[in-house]
PDB file of C-alpha atoms in Angstrom:
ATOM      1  CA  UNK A 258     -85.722  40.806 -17.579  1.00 73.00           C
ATOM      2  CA  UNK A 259     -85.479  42.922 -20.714  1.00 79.00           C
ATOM      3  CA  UNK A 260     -82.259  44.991 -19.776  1.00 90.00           C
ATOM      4  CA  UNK A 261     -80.542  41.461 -19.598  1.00 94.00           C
ATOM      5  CA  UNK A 262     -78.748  39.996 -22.013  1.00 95.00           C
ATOM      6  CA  UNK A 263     -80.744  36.544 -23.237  1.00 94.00           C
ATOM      7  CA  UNK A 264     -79.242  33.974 -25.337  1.00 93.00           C
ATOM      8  CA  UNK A 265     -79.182  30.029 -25.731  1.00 93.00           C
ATOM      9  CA  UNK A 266     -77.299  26.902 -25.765  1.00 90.00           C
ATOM     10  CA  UNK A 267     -78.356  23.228 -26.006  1.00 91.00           C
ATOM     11  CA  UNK A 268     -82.014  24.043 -25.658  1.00 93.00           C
ATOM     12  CA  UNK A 269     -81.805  26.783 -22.547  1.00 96.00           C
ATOM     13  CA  UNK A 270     -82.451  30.263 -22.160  1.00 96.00           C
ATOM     14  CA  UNK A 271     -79.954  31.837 -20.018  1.00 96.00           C
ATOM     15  CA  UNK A 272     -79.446  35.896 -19.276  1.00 95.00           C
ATOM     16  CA  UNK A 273     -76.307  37.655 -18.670  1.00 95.00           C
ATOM     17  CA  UNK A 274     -75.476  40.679 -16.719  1.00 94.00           C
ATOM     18  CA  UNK A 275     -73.157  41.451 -19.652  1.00 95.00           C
ATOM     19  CA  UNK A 276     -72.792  41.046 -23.333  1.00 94.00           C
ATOM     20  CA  UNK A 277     -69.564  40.349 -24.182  1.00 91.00           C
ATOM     21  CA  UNK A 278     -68.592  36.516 -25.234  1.00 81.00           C
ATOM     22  CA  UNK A 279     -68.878  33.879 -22.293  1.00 85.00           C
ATOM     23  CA  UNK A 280     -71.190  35.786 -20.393  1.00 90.00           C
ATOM     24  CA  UNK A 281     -72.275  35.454 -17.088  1.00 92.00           C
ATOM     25  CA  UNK A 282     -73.538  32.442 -15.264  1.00 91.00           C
ATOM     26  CA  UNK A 283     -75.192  34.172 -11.894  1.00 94.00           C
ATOM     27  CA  UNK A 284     -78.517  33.939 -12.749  1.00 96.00           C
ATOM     28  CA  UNK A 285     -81.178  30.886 -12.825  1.00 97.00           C
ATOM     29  CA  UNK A 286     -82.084  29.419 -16.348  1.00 97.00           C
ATOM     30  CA  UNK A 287     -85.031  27.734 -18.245  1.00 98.00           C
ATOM     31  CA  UNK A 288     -85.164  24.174 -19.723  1.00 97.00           C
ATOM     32  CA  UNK A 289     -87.363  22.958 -21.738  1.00 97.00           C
ATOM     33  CA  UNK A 290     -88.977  19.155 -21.043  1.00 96.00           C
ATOM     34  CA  UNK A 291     -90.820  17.102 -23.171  1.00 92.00           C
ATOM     35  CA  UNK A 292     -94.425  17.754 -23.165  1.00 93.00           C
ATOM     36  CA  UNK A 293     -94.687  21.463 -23.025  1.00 94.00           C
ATOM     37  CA  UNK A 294     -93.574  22.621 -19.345  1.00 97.00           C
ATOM     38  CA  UNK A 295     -90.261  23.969 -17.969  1.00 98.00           C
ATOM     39  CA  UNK A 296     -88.033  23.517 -15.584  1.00 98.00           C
ATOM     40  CA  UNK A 297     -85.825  26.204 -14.067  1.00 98.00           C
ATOM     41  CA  UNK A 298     -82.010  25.586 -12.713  1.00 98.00           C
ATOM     42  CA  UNK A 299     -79.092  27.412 -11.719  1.00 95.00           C
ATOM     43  CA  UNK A 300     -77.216  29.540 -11.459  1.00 94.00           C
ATOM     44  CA  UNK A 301     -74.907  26.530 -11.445  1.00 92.00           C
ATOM     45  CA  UNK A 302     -75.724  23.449 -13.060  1.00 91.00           C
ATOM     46  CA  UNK A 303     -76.023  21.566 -10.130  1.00 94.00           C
ATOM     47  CA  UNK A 304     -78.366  23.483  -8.754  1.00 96.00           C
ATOM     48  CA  UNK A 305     -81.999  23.007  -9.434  1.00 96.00           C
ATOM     49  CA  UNK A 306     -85.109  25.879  -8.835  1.00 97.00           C
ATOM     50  CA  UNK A 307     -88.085  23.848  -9.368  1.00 98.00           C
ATOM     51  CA  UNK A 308     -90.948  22.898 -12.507  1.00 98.00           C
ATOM     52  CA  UNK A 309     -92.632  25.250 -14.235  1.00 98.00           C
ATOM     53  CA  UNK A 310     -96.192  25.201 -16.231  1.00 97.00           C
ATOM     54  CA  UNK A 311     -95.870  27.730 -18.293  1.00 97.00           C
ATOM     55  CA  UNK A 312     -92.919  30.101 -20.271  1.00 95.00           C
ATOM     56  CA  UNK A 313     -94.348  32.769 -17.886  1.00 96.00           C
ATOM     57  CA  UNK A 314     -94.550  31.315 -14.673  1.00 98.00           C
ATOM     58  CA  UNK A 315     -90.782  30.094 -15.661  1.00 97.00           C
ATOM     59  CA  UNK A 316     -89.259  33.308 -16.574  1.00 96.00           C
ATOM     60  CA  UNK A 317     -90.807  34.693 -13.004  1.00 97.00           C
ATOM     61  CA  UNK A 318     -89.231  31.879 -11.021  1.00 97.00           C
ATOM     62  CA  UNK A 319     -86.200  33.306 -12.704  1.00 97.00           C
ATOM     63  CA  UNK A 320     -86.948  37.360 -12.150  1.00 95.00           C
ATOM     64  CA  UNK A 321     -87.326  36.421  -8.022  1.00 95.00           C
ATOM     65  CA  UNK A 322     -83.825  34.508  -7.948  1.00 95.00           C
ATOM     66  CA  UNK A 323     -81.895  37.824  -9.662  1.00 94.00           C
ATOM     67  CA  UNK A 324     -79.045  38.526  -7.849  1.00 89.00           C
ATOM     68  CA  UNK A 325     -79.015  41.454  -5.613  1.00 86.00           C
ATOM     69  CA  UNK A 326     -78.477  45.093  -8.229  1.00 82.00           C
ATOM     70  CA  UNK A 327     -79.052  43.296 -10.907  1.00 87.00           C
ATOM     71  CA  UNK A 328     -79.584  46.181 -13.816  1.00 84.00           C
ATOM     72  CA  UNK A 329     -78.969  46.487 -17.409  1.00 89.00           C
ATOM     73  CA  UNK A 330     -76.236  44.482 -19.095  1.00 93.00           C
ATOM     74  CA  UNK A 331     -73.211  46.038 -19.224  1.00 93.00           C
ATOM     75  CA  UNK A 332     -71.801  46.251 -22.693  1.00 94.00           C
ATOM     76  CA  UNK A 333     -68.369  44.180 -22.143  1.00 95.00           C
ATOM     77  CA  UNK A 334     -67.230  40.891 -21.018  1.00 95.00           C
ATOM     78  CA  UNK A 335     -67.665  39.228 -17.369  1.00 94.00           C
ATOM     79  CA  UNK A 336     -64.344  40.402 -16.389  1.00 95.00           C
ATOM     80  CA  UNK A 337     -65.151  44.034 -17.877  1.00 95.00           C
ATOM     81  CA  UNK A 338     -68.327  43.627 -15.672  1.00 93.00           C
ATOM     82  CA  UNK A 339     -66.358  42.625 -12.566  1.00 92.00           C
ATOM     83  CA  UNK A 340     -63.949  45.270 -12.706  1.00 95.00           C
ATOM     84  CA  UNK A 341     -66.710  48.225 -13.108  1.00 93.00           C
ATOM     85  CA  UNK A 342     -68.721  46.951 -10.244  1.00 89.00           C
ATOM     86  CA  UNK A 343     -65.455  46.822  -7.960  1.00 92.00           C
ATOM     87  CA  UNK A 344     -64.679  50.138  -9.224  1.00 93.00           C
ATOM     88  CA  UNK A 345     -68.317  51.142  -8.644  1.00 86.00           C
ATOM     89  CA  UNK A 346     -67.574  49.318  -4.869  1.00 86.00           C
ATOM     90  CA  UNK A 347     -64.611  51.292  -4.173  1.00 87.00           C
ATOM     91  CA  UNK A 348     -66.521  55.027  -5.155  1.00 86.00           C
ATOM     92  CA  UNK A 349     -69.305  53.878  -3.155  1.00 79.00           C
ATOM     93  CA  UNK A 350     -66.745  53.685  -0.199  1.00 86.00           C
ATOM     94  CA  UNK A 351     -65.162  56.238  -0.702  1.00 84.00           C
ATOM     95  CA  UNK A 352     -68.333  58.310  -1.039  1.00 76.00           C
ATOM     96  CA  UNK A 353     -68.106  59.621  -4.646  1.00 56.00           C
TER      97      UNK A 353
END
């Protein structure tokens, strides 16, 4: 989790693949609720992970959801981000 980028918004920790503004919204986040436990959703908002007890157990629901190549945050915006991994795609491909 530490090469991600974290940050917050109405009471939830999110991470980003990137860390330019709007970031990215592929990746499960944690909730706070009233009385000291968590609960984990996402990516999207209407999707829901499950309770957690503790910060840790949380932030590990979250690590096993990562997408798939998930690495350090790229320094850029989501559409900087997008275009790097389809150029990144089309070397791959191309075997270079």
């Amino acid at each position: 989790m530490r090469p991600l980028f974290p940050w917050t918004g109405m009471g939830e920790l999110h991470f980003s693949r990137c860390t330019g503004g709007r970031w990215t919204w592929d990746i499960p986040y944690v909730l706070p609720v009233v009385g000291g436990t968590y609960w984990v959703s996402g990516p999207l908002r209407t999707e829901t992970v499950g309770p957690a007890a503790t910060p840790q157990e949380a932030i590990a629901m979250v690590i096993e959801r990562l997408p798939p190549g998930c690495d350090r945050a790229f320094v850029g915006t989501p559409e900087e981000l997008a275009a790097h991994e389809a150029r990144t795609r089309k070397q791959g491909a191309e075997g270079g």
